Each structure stands twice: as C-alpha cells, then as structure tokens.
mmCIF file of C-alpha atoms in Angstrom:
data_model
loop_
_atom_site.group_PDB
_atom_site.id
_atom_site.type_symbol
_atom_site.label_atom_id
_atom_site.label_comp_id
_atom_site.label_asym_id
_atom_site.label_seq_id
_atom_site.Cartn_x
_atom_site.Cartn_y
_atom_site.Cartn_z
ATOM 1 C CA MET R 118 -6.514 12.878 14.769
ATOM 2 C CA ALA R 119 -7.174 12.993 10.900
ATOM 3 C CA ALA R 120 -5.260 10.462 9.029
ATOM 4 C CA THR R 121 -3.321 10.795 5.658
ATOM 5 C CA ILE R 122 -4.168 8.075 3.427
ATOM 6 C CA TYR R 123 -1.598 6.472 0.878
ATOM 7 C CA VAL R 124 -2.212 4.046 -1.756
ATOM 8 C CA THR R 125 0.275 2.335 -3.264
ATOM 9 C CA GLY R 126 0.067 1.795 -7.358
ATOM 10 C CA ASN R 127 1.179 0.598 -10.627
ATOM 11 C CA PHE R 128 -0.877 -0.898 -13.409
ATOM 12 C CA LYS R 129 1.592 -3.834 -13.888
ATOM 13 C CA GLY R 130 1.304 -6.791 -11.137
ATOM 14 C CA GLY R 131 4.507 -8.507 -9.523
ATOM 15 C CA VAL R 132 6.334 -5.086 -9.108
ATOM 16 C CA GLY R 133 6.441 -4.789 -5.137
ATOM 17 C CA LYS R 134 3.065 -2.844 -4.551
ATOM 18 C CA SER R 135 1.818 -4.811 -1.737
ATOM 19 C CA THR R 136 5.212 -5.529 -0.468
ATOM 20 C CA THR R 137 5.560 -1.621 0.076
ATOM 21 C CA ALA R 138 2.234 -1.193 1.379
ATOM 22 C CA GLN R 139 2.973 -3.799 4.062
ATOM 23 C CA MET R 140 6.418 -2.668 4.824
ATOM 24 C CA LEU R 141 5.806 0.910 5.162
ATOM 25 C CA SER R 142 2.682 0.108 7.420
ATOM 26 C CA TYR R 143 5.227 -1.880 9.473
ATOM 27 C CA GLU R 144 7.740 0.649 9.816
ATOM 28 C CA SER R 145 5.007 3.472 10.200
ATOM 29 C CA ALA R 146 3.582 1.625 13.253
ATOM 30 C CA LEU R 147 6.610 -0.140 15.054
ATOM 31 C CA LYS R 148 9.332 2.303 14.222
ATOM 32 C CA LYS R 149 7.595 5.836 13.856
ATOM 33 C CA GLU R 150 4.985 5.005 16.351
ATOM 34 C CA ARG R 151 2.187 6.115 14.505
ATOM 35 C CA LYS R 152 -1.301 4.839 14.860
ATOM 36 C CA THR R 153 -1.234 2.890 11.348
ATOM 37 C CA LEU R 154 -4.130 1.119 9.507
ATOM 38 C CA LEU R 155 -3.374 -1.194 6.341
ATOM 39 C CA ILE R 156 -6.737 -1.563 4.311
ATOM 40 C CA ASP R 157 -6.456 -4.622 1.884
ATOM 41 C CA MET R 158 -8.651 -3.886 -1.242
ATOM 42 C CA ASP R 159 -7.228 -6.748 -3.047
ATOM 43 C CA PRO R 160 -9.609 -9.806 -3.500
ATOM 44 C CA GLN R 161 -6.414 -12.003 -3.552
ATOM 45 C CA GLY R 162 -5.605 -11.019 0.178
ATOM 46 C CA ASN R 163 -1.863 -11.321 -0.129
ATOM 47 C CA ALA R 164 -1.371 -8.381 2.225
ATOM 48 C CA SER R 165 -3.839 -9.879 4.737
ATOM 49 C CA GLU R 166 -1.897 -13.061 4.569
ATOM 50 C CA VAL R 167 1.251 -11.492 5.229
ATOM 51 C CA MET R 168 0.012 -9.677 8.073
ATOM 52 C CA GLU R 169 -1.651 -12.711 9.649
ATOM 53 C CA LEU R 170 1.881 -14.279 9.629
ATOM 54 C CA THR R 171 3.360 -11.001 10.951
ATOM 55 C CA SER R 172 0.964 -10.800 13.941
ATOM 56 C CA GLU R 173 1.898 -14.694 14.704
ATOM 57 C CA ASN R 174 5.373 -13.785 14.486
ATOM 58 C CA ILE R 175 4.986 -10.970 16.853
ATOM 59 C CA THR R 176 2.622 -12.236 19.569
ATOM 60 C CA GLY R 177 3.252 -16.048 19.006
ATOM 61 C CA LYS R 178 -0.382 -16.843 18.741
ATOM 62 C CA GLU R 179 -2.291 -18.371 15.615
ATOM 63 C CA VAL R 180 -4.310 -15.462 13.952
ATOM 64 C CA SER R 181 -7.004 -15.695 11.029
ATOM 65 C CA PHE R 182 -7.828 -12.451 9.373
ATOM 66 C CA LYS R 183 -8.363 -13.467 5.870
ATOM 67 C CA ASN R 184 -10.743 -16.199 6.883
ATOM 68 C CA GLY R 185 -12.691 -14.093 9.290
ATOM 69 C CA GLU R 186 -14.765 -11.142 8.730
ATOM 70 C CA THR R 187 -13.251 -8.956 6.010
ATOM 71 C CA ILE R 188 -13.725 -5.512 4.121
ATOM 72 C CA TRP R 189 -16.747 -7.459 2.406
ATOM 73 C CA GLU R 190 -18.680 -8.095 5.472
ATOM 74 C CA GLY R 191 -18.056 -4.534 6.616
ATOM 75 C CA ILE R 192 -19.349 -3.046 3.905
ATOM 76 C CA THR R 193 -22.359 -5.269 2.939
ATOM 77 C CA THR R 194 -23.318 -6.574 6.338
ATOM 78 C CA TYR R 195 -22.221 -4.203 9.042
ATOM 79 C CA LYS R 196 -22.179 -1.097 6.694
ATOM 80 C CA ASP R 197 -19.265 -0.252 8.918
ATOM 81 C CA LEU R 198 -15.634 -0.706 8.618
ATOM 82 C CA THR R 199 -14.761 -0.152 12.150
ATOM 83 C CA LYS R 200 -16.307 -3.793 12.700
ATOM 84 C CA VAL R 201 -13.839 -5.620 10.733
ATOM 85 C CA ILE R 202 -10.393 -4.032 12.015
ATOM 86 C CA TYR R 203 -7.892 -6.580 13.417
ATOM 87 C CA PRO R 204 -4.875 -5.730 15.307
ATOM 88 C CA VAL R 205 -1.630 -6.914 14.061
ATOM 89 C CA ALA R 206 0.941 -5.371 16.451
ATOM 90 C CA GLU R 207 1.153 -2.342 18.631
ATOM 91 C CA ASN R 208 -0.010 0.707 16.305
ATOM 92 C CA LEU R 209 -0.779 -1.482 13.572
ATOM 93 C CA ASP R 210 -4.288 -2.698 12.422
ATOM 94 C CA ILE R 211 -5.717 -4.310 9.098
ATOM 95 C CA ILE R 212 -9.041 -4.573 7.575
ATOM 96 C CA PRO R 213 -8.390 -7.631 5.596
ATOM 97 C CA ALA R 214 -9.600 -8.908 2.231
ATOM 98 C CA ASN R 215 -10.489 -12.345 0.610
ATOM 99 C CA ILE R 216 -11.846 -13.535 -2.478
ATOM 100 C CA LYS R 217 -15.370 -12.712 -1.406
ATOM 101 C CA PHE R 218 -14.519 -9.085 -2.009
ATOM 102 C CA SER R 219 -14.326 -10.017 -5.741
ATOM 103 C CA ALA R 220 -17.976 -9.622 -5.799
ATOM 104 C CA TYR R 221 -17.645 -5.687 -4.994
ATOM 105 C CA PRO R 222 -17.943 -4.546 -8.367
ATOM 106 C CA GLN R 223 -21.061 -6.257 -9.123
ATOM 107 C CA TYR R 224 -22.374 -5.226 -5.627
ATOM 108 C CA ILE R 225 -21.743 -1.596 -6.050
ATOM 109 C CA ILE R 226 -22.801 -1.179 -9.723
ATOM 110 C CA GLY R 227 -26.004 -2.981 -8.603
ATOM 111 C CA LYS R 228 -26.689 -0.515 -5.861
ATOM 112 C CA LEU R 229 -25.657 2.715 -7.622
ATOM 113 C CA LYS R 230 -25.504 3.327 -11.443
ATOM 114 C CA ASN R 231 -23.562 6.761 -11.283
ATOM 115 C CA THR R 232 -19.841 6.251 -10.909
ATOM 116 C CA THR R 233 -19.313 9.487 -8.569
ATOM 117 C CA GLU R 234 -22.126 8.119 -6.437
ATOM 118 C CA GLN R 235 -20.113 4.752 -6.040
ATOM 119 C CA LEU R 236 -17.056 6.494 -5.144
ATOM 120 C CA LYS R 237 -19.125 8.775 -2.483
ATOM 121 C CA TYR R 238 -20.464 5.642 -0.966
ATOM 122 C CA PHE R 239 -17.329 3.963 -0.480
ATOM 123 C CA ALA R 240 -15.757 7.265 0.917
ATOM 124 C CA GLU R 241 -18.280 7.386 3.689
ATOM 125 C CA PHE R 242 -17.014 4.221 5.235
ATOM 126 C CA ILE R 243 -13.521 6.019 5.573
ATOM 127 C CA VAL R 244 -14.748 8.889 7.404
ATOM 128 C CA PRO R 245 -14.656 7.330 10.904
ATOM 129 C CA LEU R 246 -11.324 5.497 10.169
ATOM 130 C CA ARG R 247 -9.618 8.925 9.336
ATOM 131 C CA GLU R 248 -10.436 9.949 13.049
ATOM 132 C CA MET R 249 -8.833 6.836 14.422
ATOM 133 C CA TYR R 250 -5.635 6.695 12.975
ATOM 134 C CA ASP R 251 -2.325 8.867 11.886
ATOM 135 C CA VAL R 252 -1.674 7.161 8.740
ATOM 136 C CA ILE R 253 -3.700 4.831 6.495
ATOM 137 C CA TYR R 254 -2.254 2.598 3.484
ATOM 138 C CA ILE R 255 -4.341 1.082 0.962
ATOM 139 C CA ASP R 256 -3.289 -1.601 -1.089
ATOM 140 C CA VAL R 257 -5.207 -2.475 -4.555
ATOM 141 C CA PRO R 258 -5.069 -4.711 -7.599
ATOM 142 C CA PRO R 259 -2.965 -3.621 -10.311
ATOM 143 C CA THR R 260 -5.724 -2.570 -12.567
ATOM 144 C CA ILE R 261 -7.935 0.161 -13.515
ATOM 145 C CA SER R 262 -11.152 -0.933 -11.545
ATOM 146 C CA VAL R 263 -13.835 0.106 -9.036
ATOM 147 C CA TYR R 264 -10.990 -0.835 -6.476
ATOM 148 C CA SER R 265 -8.406 1.525 -7.581
ATOM 149 C CA ASP R 266 -11.028 4.291 -8.391
ATOM 150 C CA ALA R 267 -12.272 3.942 -4.672
ATOM 151 C CA ALA R 268 -8.870 4.039 -3.335
ATOM 152 C CA MET R 269 -7.825 7.170 -5.648
ATOM 153 C CA TYR R 270 -10.930 8.834 -4.495
ATOM 154 C CA VAL R 271 -10.084 8.775 -0.818
ATOM 155 C CA ALA R 272 -6.450 9.029 -0.711
ATOM 156 C CA ASP R 273 -4.299 12.205 -0.221
ATOM 157 C CA TRP R 274 -1.123 10.740 -1.910
ATOM 158 C CA VAL R 275 -0.056 7.944 -4.312
ATOM 159 C CA ILE R 276 3.010 6.093 -3.655
ATOM 160 C CA LEU R 277 3.930 4.872 -7.326
ATOM 161 C CA ILE R 278 5.978 1.517 -7.241
ATOM 162 C CA LEU R 279 8.405 1.275 -10.153
ATOM 163 C CA GLN R 280 10.109 -2.077 -11.178
ATOM 164 C CA THR R 281 12.990 -1.327 -13.253
ATOM 165 C CA GLN R 282 11.489 -3.279 -16.305
ATOM 166 C CA VAL R 283 10.043 -1.597 -19.400
ATOM 167 C CA LYS R 284 6.371 -3.067 -18.631
ATOM 168 C CA SER R 285 6.574 -1.308 -15.143
ATOM 169 C CA LEU R 286 7.852 1.862 -16.621
ATOM 170 C CA ARG R 287 4.950 1.745 -19.061
ATOM 171 C CA GLY R 288 2.493 0.795 -16.064
ATOM 172 C CA GLY R 289 3.748 3.543 -14.038
ATOM 173 C CA GLN R 290 3.356 6.168 -16.952
ATOM 174 C CA ASP R 291 -0.192 4.827 -17.306
ATOM 175 C CA TYR R 292 -0.999 5.235 -13.844
ATOM 176 C CA ILE R 293 0.234 8.841 -13.739
ATOM 177 C CA ASP R 294 -1.829 9.633 -16.741
ATOM 178 C CA TYR R 295 -5.113 7.794 -15.534
ATOM 179 C CA MET R 296 -4.442 9.484 -12.368
ATOM 180 C CA LYS R 297 -4.433 13.046 -13.793
ATOM 181 C CA PHE R 298 -7.605 11.940 -15.823
ATOM 182 C CA PHE R 299 -9.537 10.843 -12.650
ATOM 183 C CA LYS R 300 -8.508 13.906 -10.578
ATOM 184 C CA LYS R 301 -10.038 16.149 -13.268
ATOM 185 C CA LYS R 302 -13.384 13.869 -13.558
ATOM 186 C CA HIS R 303 -13.915 13.434 -10.048
ATOM 187 C CA SER R 304 -12.393 16.342 -8.584
ATOM 188 C CA ALA R 305 -9.968 14.310 -6.358
ATOM 189 C CA LYS R 306 -7.334 15.859 -4.695
ATOM 190 C CA LEU R 307 -4.702 13.381 -4.714
ATOM 191 C CA ASP R 308 -1.217 13.639 -6.102
ATOM 192 C CA VAL R 309 2.073 11.603 -6.544
ATOM 193 C CA LEU R 310 4.028 11.736 -3.087
ATOM 194 C CA GLY R 311 6.969 9.482 -4.498
ATOM 195 C CA ILE R 312 7.947 6.887 -6.891
ATOM 196 C CA VAL R 313 9.792 3.989 -5.099
ATOM 197 C CA PRO R 314 12.453 1.954 -7.461
ATOM 198 C CA PHE R 315 12.471 -1.621 -7.245
ATOM 199 C CA MET R 316 15.805 -2.761 -9.242
ATOM 200 C CA VAL R 317 15.682 -6.330 -10.037
ATOM 201 C CA GLN R 318 19.295 -6.905 -10.848
ATOM 202 C CA LYS R 319 21.808 -4.025 -9.932
ATOM 203 C CA ARG R 320 24.219 -4.825 -12.767
ATOM 204 C CA ASP R 321 21.754 -5.727 -15.396
ATOM 205 C CA SER R 322 21.918 -3.295 -18.541
ATOM 206 C CA VAL R 323 18.085 -3.274 -18.938
ATOM 207 C CA ASP R 324 17.399 -2.452 -15.201
ATOM 208 C CA ILE R 325 20.246 0.468 -15.217
ATOM 209 C CA GLU R 326 18.706 1.706 -18.365
ATOM 210 C CA VAL R 327 14.935 2.090 -17.256
ATOM 211 C CA TYR R 328 16.113 3.353 -13.868
ATOM 212 C CA ASP R 329 18.025 5.974 -15.802
ATOM 213 C CA MET R 330 14.860 6.690 -17.864
ATOM 214 C CA ALA R 331 12.908 6.876 -14.746
ATOM 215 C CA LYS R 332 15.266 9.473 -13.185
ATOM 216 C CA GLU R 333 14.718 11.754 -16.429
ATOM 217 C CA LEU R 334 11.238 11.304 -16.340
ATOM 218 C CA TYR R 335 10.318 11.788 -12.619
ATOM 219 C CA PRO R 336 13.275 13.778 -11.109
ATOM 220 C CA GLU R 337 11.193 15.219 -8.564
ATOM 221 C CA HIS R 338 9.382 12.231 -7.507
ATOM 222 C CA LEU R 339 11.837 9.343 -7.551
ATOM 223 C CA ILE R 340 12.852 8.166 -4.167
ATOM 224 C CA SER R 341 16.603 7.727 -4.105
ATOM 225 C CA THR R 342 16.538 4.683 -2.008
ATOM 226 C CA VAL R 343 16.598 1.789 -4.192
ATOM 227 C CA VAL R 344 15.062 -1.709 -3.194
ATOM 228 C CA LEU R 345 17.477 -4.346 -4.804
ATOM 229 C CA ASN R 346 16.656 -7.737 -5.259
ATOM 230 C CA ASN R 347 16.026 -8.957 -1.690
ATOM 231 C CA GLY R 348 15.833 -12.441 -0.418
ATOM 232 C CA ARG R 349 14.341 -11.289 2.860
ATOM 233 C CA LEU R 350 11.397 -9.501 1.386
ATOM 234 C CA LYS R 351 10.752 -12.874 -0.677
ATOM 235 C CA ARG R 352 10.750 -14.653 2.733
ATOM 236 C CA TYR R 353 8.402 -12.238 4.472
ATOM 237 C CA ASP R 354 6.090 -12.865 1.499
ATOM 238 C CA GLY R 355 5.981 -16.860 2.674
ATOM 239 C CA ASP R 356 6.782 -16.248 6.663
ATOM 240 C CA GLY R 357 5.440 -12.734 7.351
ATOM 241 C CA ILE R 358 7.672 -9.747 8.634
ATOM 242 C CA THR R 359 10.189 -10.513 11.051
ATOM 243 C CA GLU R 360 13.023 -8.764 13.228
ATOM 244 C CA THR R 361 14.683 -12.157 14.484
ATOM 245 C CA LEU R 362 17.113 -11.863 17.285
ATOM 246 C CA THR R 363 20.566 -13.301 17.434
ATOM 247 C CA LYS R 364 21.849 -15.244 20.656
ATOM 248 C CA LYS R 365 23.519 -11.828 21.680
ATOM 249 C CA GLY R 366 19.654 -10.175 21.342
ATOM 250 C CA HIS R 367 20.676 -8.194 18.328
ATOM 251 C CA ILE R 368 18.386 -8.102 15.163
ATOM 252 C CA ASN R 369 19.628 -10.183 12.435
ATOM 253 C CA LYS R 370 21.660 -8.514 9.958
ATOM 254 C CA LYS R 371 19.344 -9.481 6.960
ATOM 255 C CA ASP R 372 16.252 -8.168 8.714
ATOM 256 C CA ALA R 373 17.824 -4.979 9.991
ATOM 257 C CA HIS R 374 19.204 -4.078 6.593
ATOM 258 C CA THR R 375 15.620 -4.798 4.936
ATOM 259 C CA HIS R 376 13.941 -2.729 7.571
ATOM 260 C CA LYS R 377 16.393 0.102 7.270
ATOM 261 C CA ILE R 378 15.642 0.257 3.435
ATOM 262 C CA PHE R 379 11.934 0.951 3.988
ATOM 263 C CA LEU R 380 12.573 3.202 6.950
ATOM 264 C CA ASP R 381 14.910 5.267 4.568
ATOM 265 C CA ILE R 382 11.925 5.356 1.935
ATOM 266 C CA LEU R 383 9.760 6.272 4.791
ATOM 267 C CA ASP R 384 11.861 9.165 5.692
ATOM 268 C CA GLU R 385 12.143 10.449 1.996
ATOM 269 C CA LEU R 386 8.281 10.090 1.608
ATOM 270 C CA ASP R 387 7.870 12.183 4.882
ATOM 271 C CA GLU R 388 10.363 14.836 3.420
ATOM 272 C CA ASN R 389 8.509 14.969 0.241
ATOM 273 C CA GLU R 390 5.270 15.364 1.882
ATOM 274 C CA GLU R 391 6.384 18.234 4.011
ATOM 275 C CA ALA R 392 7.820 19.979 1.104
ATOM 276 C CA LEU R 393 4.966 19.439 -1.158
ATOM 277 C CA GLY R 394 2.401 20.571 1.652
ATOM 278 C CA ASP R 395 4.308 23.925 1.812
ATOM 279 C CA LEU R 396 3.684 24.530 -1.884
#
C-alpha cells in the first residue's frame, strides 16, 4: 500500500476547501471502501470538529478528537503521527488539529532555519502513513504558510476549490502560480488534479460570469459537477456528515443528493488521475 496524497487548496477562505476535504474523505472511505486518512493542518480545527460529530452520528458514542492529542503532539511529543490517529468510521481515520498547532511555524523555524530542511522534516512524518492508507487528504489554512508549503511538498495532487466569485477566482489563480513557483524551487512533484466549482447562486449573473471565465481559463481541469448553494452542507458543518434514514429505511433525499454530488466529483477526479497518470 502506498497512499496517494491530495491537498485541497485556494488562497481565499470560505470557498468550500475544508468541506471538500471532509466530503471526499467520507465518500472515499464509506462508498469507495478505500482506506482513507484525513490530516487536519489548520489550527482552527474545523475539519476535526466536523469529523468528531460525524463519528458520533455513525457510532452513537461521544468522541473528542480536537480536545485530545493532535498533530501538534504527534510532531513535538511523540515524533510520530501514527500515535495521534483517530478512527472516524470504517476505513476513515483522522489526524486532528486544534489551536495549539498555531505554534508550529515558530517551532519549525526555531528547529531548522533552512526552508527545504523544514519541508523534509515534515515529510518524514508522512512516510509511515503512506504505507497504512490508500488515500490521504490534507486540509490546510487558506494562506501561503509553512502549513500549505508542507502539504504541497508531500502531496501528489492539488484539488483546487473555486467559488464562483471574483476574489475566489483570483485566489485560485494565485494558488496555481504559487504552486508552479514552489514546484520549481523545491523540486516538488504535485500538479493540479481538478478544480471543483462551488456556485453560490445558480442564476446570479456574477456567478455565471465567473464560472464561464473559469471554463475558459481551466478547460482541462474544471470539474463538470458543480456544487450549488447547499443547505445540507451547511448543516454538516454544525451537525457532522449524516445519511439519515427515513421510516422506510431509505436515505433522506437531501442527504442522498449531497453525497451523490461528491461521489460524482470523486469519480471525475479518479478519471483525471488515470488520464494524467498515462501522460
């Protein structure tokens, strides 16, 4: 087993980056039956909170990832990230983060002055994880930082999240430009696997204009499945991911629709990976 690593990215916050990492991890594990790990590298720990609630929804038991030992303890105390892996569901694990991880930039700069050495130091923590999983998703803050750099250095692919707003489009362009610079500077191997469009309003003229611009800019990478303004996803942020059953034992239509969207996205990303891998 040698995991493929994906990082979700955009240099603008609030575009659906963490949501995509969470949903793709869930679909990968529970629907595709891939041994999946989600690594939360954002000190805000939003993905960790959602996965706590998701685990409670599935198991019916109270869990606490974010308030336990996290990626911070894994790196600084244990020197081993396998010590801070938590199960969420069958085939799905998480390495959580919380506010303590905000000290990581100061920690790594104090430990190693050379940027490349900092990246290699983090990469060593990922080596054993690659042998444990089929796929690994990494969620990072929406900024150029030691977090995003570390994730780029170990990732095989970038999944770019594009909200249909001008600032998000610029953030996506900036991300791709920086990725190209980063690849050249550090001899990294990652590339863009796909661009996932989040459209705020289906009939809004600005959203349509930005989406059309994205199709022109990224014809080979833009995923055809569009994530429209979705109340279920907003609920997942507060309640965790669900697949609620009706009295007849069927999955709630709103849950089923939302999961199908991300399964379709995952299928498209798989197709892109197979095609790009053949080049």
